[in-house]
Amino acid sequence: MNQVNIYALIDPRDGRCRYVGKTKNDLEKRLRGHINDAKRRPGEIARFRWINALAKSGVVPLIKTLEVVSPDDWQAAEQMWIHEMRARFPGLLNGTDGGDGIHGYQHSMAARRKIAEAH
């Protein structure tokens, strides 16, 4: 049975957790995926902007396992860790509450204006 890693991306400059995610892959492979995504879509989301800002400083995020869980338990574990890290590290870059859902997502003010104008 494959295990799922719940992981944190950490800013190496100050040790702060900036993002919580999950992967079935090797952590280094997942980190490379984040870095490559940030290069391809630089301004698209806050996580990519942060990774690219680190790259400009000559550093990359650290990746650390928070918990290893079964495939049946990853959603609850990811949600719990996001909740925990939001409490410990204001400014966490997760756009949702986790679990591959959009619960907790909030549109930016600019997006809200566009939606209002479209209606």
CSV table of N, CA, C and O in Angstrom, one decimal:
chain,number,residue,atom,x,y,z
A,1,MET,N,0.8,-1.2,0.0
A,1,MET,CA,0.0,0.0,0.0
A,1,MET,C,0.9,1.2,0.0
A,1,MET,O,1.8,1.4,0.8
A,2,ASN,N,0.6,2.2,-0.9
A,2,ASN,CA,1.4,3.4,-1.0
A,2,ASN,C,1.0,4.3,0.2
A,2,ASN,O,-0.2,4.4,0.5
A,3,GLN,N,2.0,4.9,0.8
A,3,GLN,CA,1.7,5.9,1.8
A,3,GLN,C,1.7,7.3,1.2
A,3,GLN,O,2.2,7.5,0.1
A,4,VAL,N,1.1,8.2,1.9
A,4,VAL,CA,1.0,9.6,1.5
A,4,VAL,C,1.8,10.5,2.5
A,4,VAL,O,1.6,10.4,3.7
A,5,ASN,N,2.7,11.3,2.0
A,5,ASN,CA,3.4,12.2,2.8
A,5,ASN,C,2.7,13.6,2.9
A,5,ASN,O,2.3,14.2,1.9
A,6,ILE,N,2.4,14.0,4.1
A,6,ILE,CA,1.9,15.4,4.3
A,6,ILE,C,3.2,16.2,4.6
A,6,ILE,O,4.0,15.8,5.5
A,7,TYR,N,3.5,17.2,3.9
A,7,TYR,CA,4.7,17.9,4.0
A,7,TYR,C,4.6,19.4,4.1
A,7,TYR,O,3.5,20.0,3.8
A,8,ALA,N,5.6,20.0,4.5
A,8,ALA,CA,5.7,21.5,4.7
A,8,ALA,C,6.8,22.0,3.7
A,8,ALA,O,7.9,21.4,3.7
A,9,LEU,N,6.5,23.1,3.1
A,9,LEU,CA,7.5,23.9,2.4
A,9,LEU,C,7.9,25.0,3.4
A,9,LEU,O,7.1,25.8,3.9
A,10,ILE,N,9.2,25.1,3.6
A,10,ILE,CA,9.7,26.0,4.7
A,10,ILE,C,10.7,27.0,4.1
A,10,ILE,O,11.5,26.7,3.2
A,11,ASP,N,10.6,28.2,4.5
A,11,ASP,CA,11.5,29.3,4.1
A,11,ASP,C,12.8,29.1,4.8
A,11,ASP,O,12.9,29.2,6.0
A,12,PRO,N,13.9,28.9,4.0
A,12,PRO,CA,15.2,28.6,4.6
A,12,PRO,C,15.8,29.8,5.3
A,12,PRO,O,16.7,29.7,6.1
A,13,ARG,N,15.3,31.0,5.0
A,13,ARG,CA,15.8,32.2,5.6
A,13,ARG,C,15.4,32.4,7.0
A,13,ARG,O,16.1,33.0,7.8
A,14,ASP,N,14.1,32.0,7.3
A,14,ASP,CA,13.6,32.2,8.7
A,14,ASP,C,13.0,31.0,9.4
A,14,ASP,O,12.6,31.1,10.5
A,15,GLY,N,13.0,29.9,8.6
A,15,GLY,CA,12.4,28.6,9.2
A,15,GLY,C,10.9,28.6,9.3
A,15,GLY,O,10.4,27.6,9.9
A,16,ARG,N,10.2,29.5,8.7
A,16,ARG,CA,8.8,29.5,8.8
A,16,ARG,C,8.2,28.6,7.7
A,16,ARG,O,8.6,28.6,6.6
A,17,CYS,N,7.1,27.9,8.1
A,17,CYS,CA,6.4,27.1,7.2
A,17,CYS,C,5.5,28.0,6.4
A,17,CYS,O,4.9,28.9,6.9
A,18,ARG,N,5.6,27.8,5.1
A,18,ARG,CA,4.8,28.7,4.2
A,18,ARG,C,3.7,28.0,3.4
A,18,ARG,O,2.8,28.6,2.9
A,19,TYR,N,3.8,26.6,3.3
A,19,TYR,CA,2.8,25.8,2.6
A,19,TYR,C,2.8,24.4,3.1
A,19,TYR,O,3.8,23.9,3.4
A,20,VAL,N,1.6,23.8,3.1
A,20,VAL,CA,1.4,22.4,3.5
A,20,VAL,C,0.8,21.7,2.3
A,20,VAL,O,-0.2,22.2,1.7
A,21,GLY,N,1.3,20.5,1.9
A,21,GLY,CA,0.8,19.8,0.8
A,21,GLY,C,0.8,18.3,1.1
A,21,GLY,O,1.2,17.9,2.2
A,22,LYS,N,0.5,17.5,0.1
A,22,LYS,CA,0.6,16.1,0.2
A,22,LYS,C,1.1,15.5,-1.1
A,22,LYS,O,1.0,16.1,-2.2
A,23,THR,N,1.8,14.4,-1.0
A,23,THR,CA,2.3,13.7,-2.2
A,23,THR,C,2.5,12.2,-1.9
A,23,THR,O,2.7,11.8,-0.8
A,24,LYS,N,2.3,11.4,-3.0
A,24,LYS,CA,2.7,10.0,-2.9
A,24,LYS,C,4.1,9.8,-3.4
A,24,LYS,O,4.7,8.7,-3.3
A,25,ASN,N,4.7,10.9,-4.0
A,25,ASN,CA,6.0,10.8,-4.6
A,25,ASN,C,7.1,11.1,-3.6
A,25,ASN,O,6.8,11.5,-2.4
A,26,ASP,N,8.3,10.9,-4.0
A,26,ASP,CA,9.5,11.3,-3.2
A,26,ASP,C,9.4,12.8,-3.0
A,26,ASP,O,9.0,13.6,-3.8
A,27,LEU,N,9.8,13.2,-1.8
A,27,LEU,CA,9.7,14.6,-1.4
A,27,LEU,C,10.6,15.5,-2.3
A,27,LEU,O,10.2,16.6,-2.7
A,28,GLU,N,11.8,15.1,-2.7
A,28,GLU,CA,12.6,15.9,-3.5
A,28,GLU,C,12.0,16.1,-4.9
A,28,GLU,O,12.1,17.1,-5.5
A,29,LYS,N,11.4,15.0,-5.4
A,29,LYS,CA,10.7,15.1,-6.7
A,29,LYS,C,9.5,16.1,-6.6
A,29,LYS,O,9.3,16.9,-7.5
A,30,ARG,N,8.8,16.1,-5.5
A,30,ARG,CA,7.7,17.0,-5.3
A,30,ARG,C,8.2,18.4,-5.2
A,30,ARG,O,7.6,19.3,-5.8
A,31,LEU,N,9.3,18.6,-4.6
A,31,LEU,CA,9.9,20.0,-4.5
A,31,LEU,C,10.3,20.5,-5.8
A,31,LEU,O,10.0,21.6,-6.2
A,32,ARG,N,10.9,19.6,-6.6
A,32,ARG,CA,11.3,20.0,-8.0
A,32,ARG,C,10.0,20.4,-8.8
A,32,ARG,O,10.1,21.3,-9.6
A,33,GLY,N,8.9,19.7,-8.6
A,33,GLY,CA,7.7,20.0,-9.2
A,33,GLY,C,7.2,21.4,-8.9
A,33,GLY,O,6.8,22.2,-9.7
A,34,HIS,N,7.3,21.8,-7.6
A,34,HIS,CA,6.9,23.1,-7.1
A,34,HIS,C,7.7,24.2,-7.8
A,34,HIS,O,7.2,25.2,-8.3
A,35,ILE,N,9.0,23.9,-7.8
A,35,ILE,CA,10.0,24.9,-8.4
A,35,ILE,C,9.7,25.0,-9.9
A,35,ILE,O,9.7,26.2,-10.4
A,36,ASN,N,9.5,23.9,-10.6
A,36,ASN,CA,9.2,24.0,-12.1
A,36,ASN,C,7.9,24.7,-12.4
A,36,ASN,O,7.8,25.5,-13.3
A,37,ASP,N,6.9,24.4,-11.6
A,37,ASP,CA,5.6,25.1,-11.7
A,37,ASP,C,5.7,26.6,-11.5
A,37,ASP,O,5.1,27.4,-12.3
A,38,ALA,N,6.5,27.0,-10.5
A,38,ALA,CA,6.7,28.4,-10.3
A,38,ALA,C,7.4,29.1,-11.4
A,38,ALA,O,7.1,30.2,-11.8
A,39,LYS,N,8.3,28.4,-12.1
A,39,LYS,CA,9.0,29.0,-13.2
A,39,LYS,C,8.1,29.2,-14.4
A,39,LYS,O,8.2,30.1,-15.1
A,40,ARG,N,7.2,28.2,-14.6
A,40,ARG,CA,6.3,28.2,-15.8
A,40,ARG,C,5.2,29.2,-15.6
A,40,ARG,O,4.7,29.7,-16.5
A,41,ARG,N,4.7,29.4,-14.3
A,41,ARG,CA,3.6,30.2,-14.1
A,41,ARG,C,3.9,31.2,-12.9
A,41,ARG,O,3.3,31.1,-11.9
A,42,PRO,N,4.8,32.1,-13.2
A,42,PRO,CA,5.5,32.9,-12.1
A,42,PRO,C,4.5,33.8,-11.3
A,42,PRO,O,4.7,33.8,-10.1
A,43,GLY,N,3.6,34.4,-11.8
A,43,GLY,CA,2.8,35.3,-11.0
A,43,GLY,C,1.4,34.8,-10.7
A,43,GLY,O,0.6,35.5,-10.1
A,44,GLU,N,1.1,33.5,-11.0
A,44,GLU,CA,-0.2,33.0,-11.0
A,44,GLU,C,-0.8,32.9,-9.6
A,44,GLU,O,-1.9,33.2,-9.3
A,45,ILE,N,0.0,32.3,-8.6
A,45,ILE,CA,-0.5,32.2,-7.3
A,45,ILE,C,0.6,32.5,-6.3
A,45,ILE,O,1.8,32.6,-6.6
A,46,ALA,N,0.2,32.8,-5.1
A,46,ALA,CA,1.2,33.3,-4.1
A,46,ALA,C,2.3,32.3,-3.8
A,46,ALA,O,3.5,32.8,-3.6
A,47,ARG,N,2.0,31.0,-3.8
A,47,ARG,CA,3.1,30.1,-3.6
A,47,ARG,C,4.2,30.2,-4.6
A,47,ARG,O,5.4,30.1,-4.3
A,48,PHE,N,3.8,30.4,-5.9
A,48,PHE,CA,4.8,30.5,-7.0
A,48,PHE,C,5.5,31.8,-6.9
A,48,PHE,O,6.8,31.8,-7.1
A,49,ARG,N,4.9,32.9,-6.5
A,49,ARG,CA,5.6,34.1,-6.3
A,49,ARG,C,6.6,34.0,-5.2
A,49,ARG,O,7.7,34.5,-5.3
A,50,TRP,N,6.3,33.3,-4.1
A,50,TRP,CA,7.2,33.1,-3.0
A,50,TRP,C,8.4,32.3,-3.4
A,50,TRP,O,9.6,32.6,-3.2
A,51,ILE,N,8.2,31.2,-4.1
A,51,ILE,CA,9.3,30.3,-4.6
A,51,ILE,C,10.2,31.1,-5.5
A,51,ILE,O,11.4,31.0,-5.5
A,52,ASN,N,9.6,31.9,-6.4
A,52,ASN,CA,10.4,32.7,-7.4
A,52,ASN,C,11.2,33.8,-6.6
A,52,ASN,O,12.3,34.1,-7.0
A,53,ALA,N,10.6,34.4,-5.6
A,53,ALA,CA,11.4,35.3,-4.8
A,53,ALA,C,12.6,34.7,-4.1
A,53,ALA,O,13.6,35.3,-4.0
A,54,LEU,N,12.3,33.5,-3.6
A,54,LEU,CA,13.5,32.7,-3.0
A,54,LEU,C,14.6,32.5,-4.0
A,54,LEU,O,15.7,32.7,-3.8
A,55,ALA,N,14.2,32.1,-5.2
A,55,ALA,CA,15.1,31.8,-6.3
A,55,ALA,C,16.0,33.0,-6.6
A,55,ALA,O,17.2,32.9,-6.8
A,56,LYS,N,15.3,34.2,-6.6
A,56,LYS,CA,16.1,35.4,-6.9
A,56,LYS,C,17.1,35.7,-5.8
A,56,LYS,O,18.1,36.4,-6.1
A,57,SER,N,16.8,35.2,-4.6
A,57,SER,CA,17.8,35.3,-3.5
A,57,SER,C,18.8,34.2,-3.5
A,57,SER,O,19.7,34.2,-2.6
A,58,GLY,N,18.7,33.3,-4.5
A,58,GLY,CA,19.7,32.2,-4.5
A,58,GLY,C,19.4,31.0,-3.6
A,58,GLY,O,20.3,30.2,-3.4
A,59,VAL,N,18.1,30.9,-3.2
A,59,VAL,CA,17.8,29.8,-2.3
A,59,VAL,C,16.5,29.1,-2.8
A,59,VAL,O,15.8,29.6,-3.6
A,60,VAL,N,16.3,27.9,-2.3
A,60,VAL,CA,15.0,27.2,-2.6
A,60,VAL,C,14.4,26.8,-1.3
A,60,VAL,O,15.0,26.7,-0.2
A,61,PRO,N,13.1,26.5,-1.3
A,61,PRO,CA,12.4,26.1,-0.1
A,61,PRO,C,13.0,24.8,0.4
A,61,PRO,O,13.5,24.0,-0.4
A,62,LEU,N,12.8,24.6,1.7
A,62,LEU,CA,13.1,23.3,2.3
A,62,LEU,C,11.8,22.5,2.3
A,62,LEU,O,10.7,23.1,2.4
A,63,ILE,N,11.9,21.2,2.2
A,63,ILE,CA,10.7,20.4,2.3
A,63,ILE,C,10.9,19.4,3.4
A,63,ILE,O,11.9,18.8,3.6
A,64,LYS,N,9.9,19.3,4.2
A,64,LYS,CA,9.9,18.4,5.4
A,64,LYS,C,8.7,17.6,5.6
A,64,LYS,O,7.6,18.2,5.5
A,65,THR,N,8.8,16.4,5.9
A,65,THR,CA,7.6,15.5,6.2
A,65,THR,C,7.0,15.9,7.5
A,65,THR,O,7.7,16.0,8.5
A,66,LEU,N,5.7,16.1,7.5
A,66,LEU,CA,5.0,16.4,8.8
A,66,LEU,C,4.4,15.1,9.3
A,66,LEU,O,4.4,14.9,10.5
A,67,GLU,N,3.9,14.3,8.4
A,67,GLU,CA,3.2,13.0,8.8
A,67,GLU,C,3.2,12.1,7.6
A,67,GLU,O,3.0,12.6,6.4
A,68,VAL,N,3.2,10.8,7.8
A,68,VAL,CA,3.0,9.8,6.7
A,68,VAL,C,1.7,9.1,7.1
A,68,VAL,O,1.6,8.6,8.2
A,69,VAL,N,0.8,9.1,6.2
A,69,VAL,CA,-0.5,8.5,6.4
A,69,VAL,C,-0.9,7.5,5.3
A,69,VAL,O,-0.3,7.5,4.3
A,70,SER,N,-2.0,6.8,5.6
A,70,SER,CA,-2.5,5.9,4.6
A,70,SER,C,-3.3,6.7,3.5
A,70,SER,O,-3.7,7.8,3.8
A,71,PRO,N,-3.5,6.1,2.3
A,71,PRO,CA,-4.2,6.8,1.3
A,71,PRO,C,-5.7,7.2,1.8
A,71,PRO,O,-6.3,8.1,1.2
A,72,ASP,N,-6.2,6.4,2.7
A,72,ASP,CA,-7.5,6.7,3.2
A,72,ASP,C,-7.6,7.9,4.2
A,72,ASP,O,-8.7,8.4,4.4
A,73,ASP,N,-6.5,8.3,4.7
A,73,ASP,CA,-6.4,9.2,5.8
A,73,ASP,C,-5.8,10.6,5.4
A,73,ASP,O,-5.8,11.5,6.2
A,74,TRP,N,-5.3,10.7,4.2
A,74,TRP,CA,-4.5,11.9,3.9
A,74,TRP,C,-5.4,13.2,3.9
A,74,TRP,O,-4.8,14.3,4.3
A,75,GLN,N,-6.6,13.2,3.5
A,75,GLN,CA,-7.4,14.4,3.5
A,75,GLN,C,-7.6,15.0,4.8
A,75,GLN,O,-7.3,16.2,5.0
A,76,ALA,N,-8.0,14.2,5.8
A,76,ALA,CA,-8.1,14.7,7.2
A,76,ALA,C,-6.8,15.2,7.7
A,76,ALA,O,-6.7,16.2,8.4
A,77,ALA,N,-5.7,14.5,7.4
A,77,ALA,CA,-4.4,14.8,7.9
A,77,ALA,C,-3.9,16.1,7.3
A,77,ALA,O,-3.4,17.0,8.0
A,78,GLU,N,-4.1,16.3,6.0
A,78,GLU,CA,-3.7,17.6,5.4
A,78,GLU,C,-4.5,18.7,5.9
A,78,GLU,O,-3.9,19.8,6.2
A,79,GLN,N,-5.8,18.6,6.1
A,79,GLN,CA,-6.6,19.6,6.6
A,79,GLN,C,-6.2,20.0,8.1
A,79,GLN,O,-6.1,21.2,8.4
A,80,MET,N,-5.9,19.0,8.9
A,80,MET,CA,-5.4,19.2,10.2
A,80,MET,C,-4.1,20.0,10.2
A,80,MET,O,-3.9,21.0,11.0
A,81,TRP,N,-3.1,19.6,9.4
A,81,TRP,CA,-1.8,20.3,9.4
A,81,TRP,C,-2.0,21.7,8.8
A,81,TRP,O,-1.3,22.6,9.3
A,82,ILE,N,-2.8,21.9,7.8
A,82,ILE,CA,-3.0,23.3,7.3
A,82,ILE,C,-3.6,24.2,8.5
A,82,ILE,O,-3.1,25.3,8.7
A,83,HIS,N,-4.6,23.6,9.2
A,83,HIS,CA,-5.2,24.4,10.3
A,83,HIS,C,-4.1,24.7,11.3
A,83,HIS,O,-4.0,25.8,11.8
A,84,GLU,N,-3.3,23.7,11.7
A,84,GLU,CA,-2.2,23.9,12.7
A,84,GLU,C,-1.2,24.9,12.2
A,84,GLU,O,-0.8,25.8,13.0
A,85,MET,N,-0.8,24.8,11.0
A,85,MET,CA,0.3,25.7,10.5
A,85,MET,C,-0.2,27.1,10.3
A,85,MET,O,0.5,28.1,10.5
A,86,ARG,N,-1.5,27.3,10.0
A,86,ARG,CA,-2.1,28.6,9.9
A,86,ARG,C,-2.1,29.3,11.2
A,86,ARG,O,-1.8,30.5,11.4
A,87,ALA,N,-2.3,28.5,12.3
A,87,ALA,CA,-2.3,29.1,13.6
A,87,ALA,C,-0.9,29.4,14.1
A,87,ALA,O,-0.7,30.5,14.7
A,88,ARG,N,0.1,28.7,13.7
A,88,ARG,CA,1.5,28.9,14.1
A,88,ARG,C,2.2,29.9,13.2
A,88,ARG,O,3.1,30.6,13.7
A,89,PHE,N,1.8,29.9,11.9
A,89,PHE,CA,2.5,30.8,10.9
A,89,PHE,C,1.5,31.6,10.1
A,89,PHE,O,1.1,31.2,9.0
A,90,PRO,N,1.1,32.7,10.6
A,90,PRO,CA,0.2,33.6,9.8
A,90,PRO,C,0.8,33.9,8.5
A,90,PRO,O,2.0,34.0,8.3
A,91,GLY,N,0.0,33.9,7.4
A,91,GLY,CA,0.5,34.1,6.1
A,91,GLY,C,0.8,32.8,5.4
A,91,GLY,O,1.5,32.8,4.3
A,92,LEU,N,0.4,31.7,5.9
A,92,LEU,CA,0.5,30.4,5.2
A,92,LEU,C,-0.1,30.6,3.8
A,92,LEU,O,-1.1,31.2,3.6
A,93,LEU,N,0.6,30.0,2.8
A,93,LEU,CA,0.2,30.3,1.4
A,93,LEU,C,-0.8,29.3,0.8
A,93,LEU,O,-1.2,29.5,-0.4
A,94,ASN,N,-1.3,28.4,1.6
A,94,ASN,CA,-2.4,27.5,1.1
A,94,ASN,C,-3.6,28.3,0.7
A,94,ASN,O,-4.1,29.1,1.5
A,95,GLY,N,-4.2,28.1,-0.5
A,95,GLY,CA,-5.3,28.8,-0.9
A,95,GLY,C,-6.6,28.2,-0.4
A,95,GLY,O,-7.7,28.8,-0.5
A,96,THR,N,-6.6,27.0,0.1
A,96,THR,CA,-7.8,26.3,0.6
A,96,THR,C,-7.5,25.6,1.9
A,96,THR,O,-6.3,25.7,2.4
A,97,ASP,N,-8.5,25.0,2.5
A,97,ASP,CA,-8.3,24.3,3.8
A,97,ASP,C,-7.7,22.9,3.6
A,97,ASP,O,-7.5,22.2,4.6
A,98,GLY,N,-7.5,22.5,2.3
A,98,GLY,CA,-6.9,21.2,2.1
A,98,GLY,C,-7.9,20.1,1.7
A,98,GLY,O,-9.1,20.3,1.6
A,99,GLY,N,-7.3,18.9,1.5
A,99,GLY,CA,-8.2,17.8,1.1
A,99,GLY,C,-8.7,17.8,-0.3
A,99,GLY,O,-9.7,17.2,-0.6
A,100,ASP,N,-8.0,18.5,-1.2
A,100,ASP,CA,-8.3,18.6,-2.6
A,100,ASP,C,-9.6,19.2,-2.8
A,100,ASP,O,-10.3,19.0,-3.9
A,101,GLY,N,-10.1,20.0,-1.9
A,101,GLY,CA,-11.4,20.7,-2.1
A,101,GLY,C,-11.1,22.2,-2.2
A,101,GLY,O,-10.0,22.6,-2.0
A,102,ILE,N,-12.2,22.9,-2.4
A,102,ILE,CA,-12.0,24.4,-2.4
A,102,ILE,C,-12.5,25.1,-1.2
A,102,ILE,O,-12.6,26.3,-1.1
A,103,HIS,N,-12.9,24.2,-0.2
A,103,HIS,CA,-13.4,24.8,1.0
A,103,HIS,C,-12.4,25.7,1.7
A,103,HIS,O,-11.2,25.3,1.8
A,104,GLY,N,-12.8,26.9,2.0
A,104,GLY,CA,-11.9,27.8,2.6
A,104,GLY,C,-11.3,28.8,1.6
A,104,GLY,O,-10.6,29.8,2.0
A,105,TYR,N,-11.4,28.6,0.3
A,105,TYR,CA,-10.9,29.5,-0.7
A,105,TYR,C,-11.6,30.8,-0.6
A,105,TYR,O,-12.9,30.8,-0.6
A,106,GLN,N,-10.9,31.9,-0.7
A,106,GLN,CA,-11.5,33.2,-0.8
A,106,GLN,C,-11.0,34.0,-2.0
A,106,GLN,O,-9.7,34.1,-2.1
A,107,HIS,N,-11.8,34.5,-2.8
A,107,HIS,CA,-11.4,35.3,-4.0
A,107,HIS,C,-10.8,36.6,-3.5
A,107,HIS,O,-11.2,37.1,-2.5
A,108,SER,N,-9.8,37.0,-4.3
A,108,SER,CA,-9.2,38.3,-4.0
A,108,SER,C,-10.2,39.4,-4.3
A,108,SER,O,-11.2,39.2,-4.9
A,109,MET,N,-9.9,40.6,-3.8
A,109,MET,CA,-10.9,41.8,-4.1
A,109,MET,C,-11.0,42.0,-5.6
A,109,MET,O,-12.0,42.3,-6.1
A,110,ALA,N,-9.9,41.9,-6.3
A,110,ALA,CA,-9.9,42.1,-7.8
A,110,ALA,C,-10.8,41.0,-8.4
A,110,ALA,O,-11.6,41.4,-9.3
A,111,ALA,N,-10.7,39.8,-8.0
A,111,ALA,CA,-11.5,38.7,-8.5
A,111,ALA,C,-13.0,39.0,-8.2
A,111,ALA,O,-13.9,38.8,-9.0
A,112,ARG,N,-13.2,39.4,-7.0
A,112,ARG,CA,-14.6,39.7,-6.6
A,112,ARG,C,-15.2,40.8,-7.5
A,112,ARG,O,-16.4,40.8,-7.9
A,113,ARG,N,-14.4,41.9,-7.8
A,113,ARG,CA,-14.9,42.9,-8.7
A,113,ARG,C,-15.2,42.4,-10.1
A,113,ARG,O,-16.2,42.8,-10.7
A,114,LYS,N,-14.3,41.6,-10.6
A,114,LYS,CA,-14.6,41.0,-11.9
A,114,LYS,C,-15.9,40.2,-12.0
A,114,LYS,O,-16.6,40.2,-12.9
A,115,ILE,N,-16.1,39.4,-10.9
A,115,ILE,CA,-17.3,38.6,-10.8
A,115,ILE,C,-18.5,39.5,-10.8
A,115,ILE,O,-19.5,39.2,-11.5
A,116,ALA,N,-18.4,40.5,-10.0
A,116,ALA,CA,-19.6,41.5,-9.8
A,116,ALA,C,-19.8,42.2,-11.2
A,116,ALA,O,-21.0,42.3,-11.6
A,117,GLU,N,-18.8,42.6,-11.9
A,117,GLU,CA,-19.0,43.2,-13.2
A,117,GLU,C,-19.6,42.3,-14.2
A,117,GLU,O,-20.3,42.7,-15.0
A,118,ALA,N,-19.2,41.0,-14.1
A,118,ALA,CA,-19.8,40.1,-15.1
A,118,ALA,C,-21.3,39.8,-14.9
A,118,ALA,O,-21.9,39.5,-15.8
A,119,HIS,N,-21.7,40.1,-13.7
A,119,HIS,CA,-23.1,39.9,-13.4
A,119,HIS,C,-23.9,41.2,-13.7
A,119,HIS,O,-25.0,41.3,-13.7
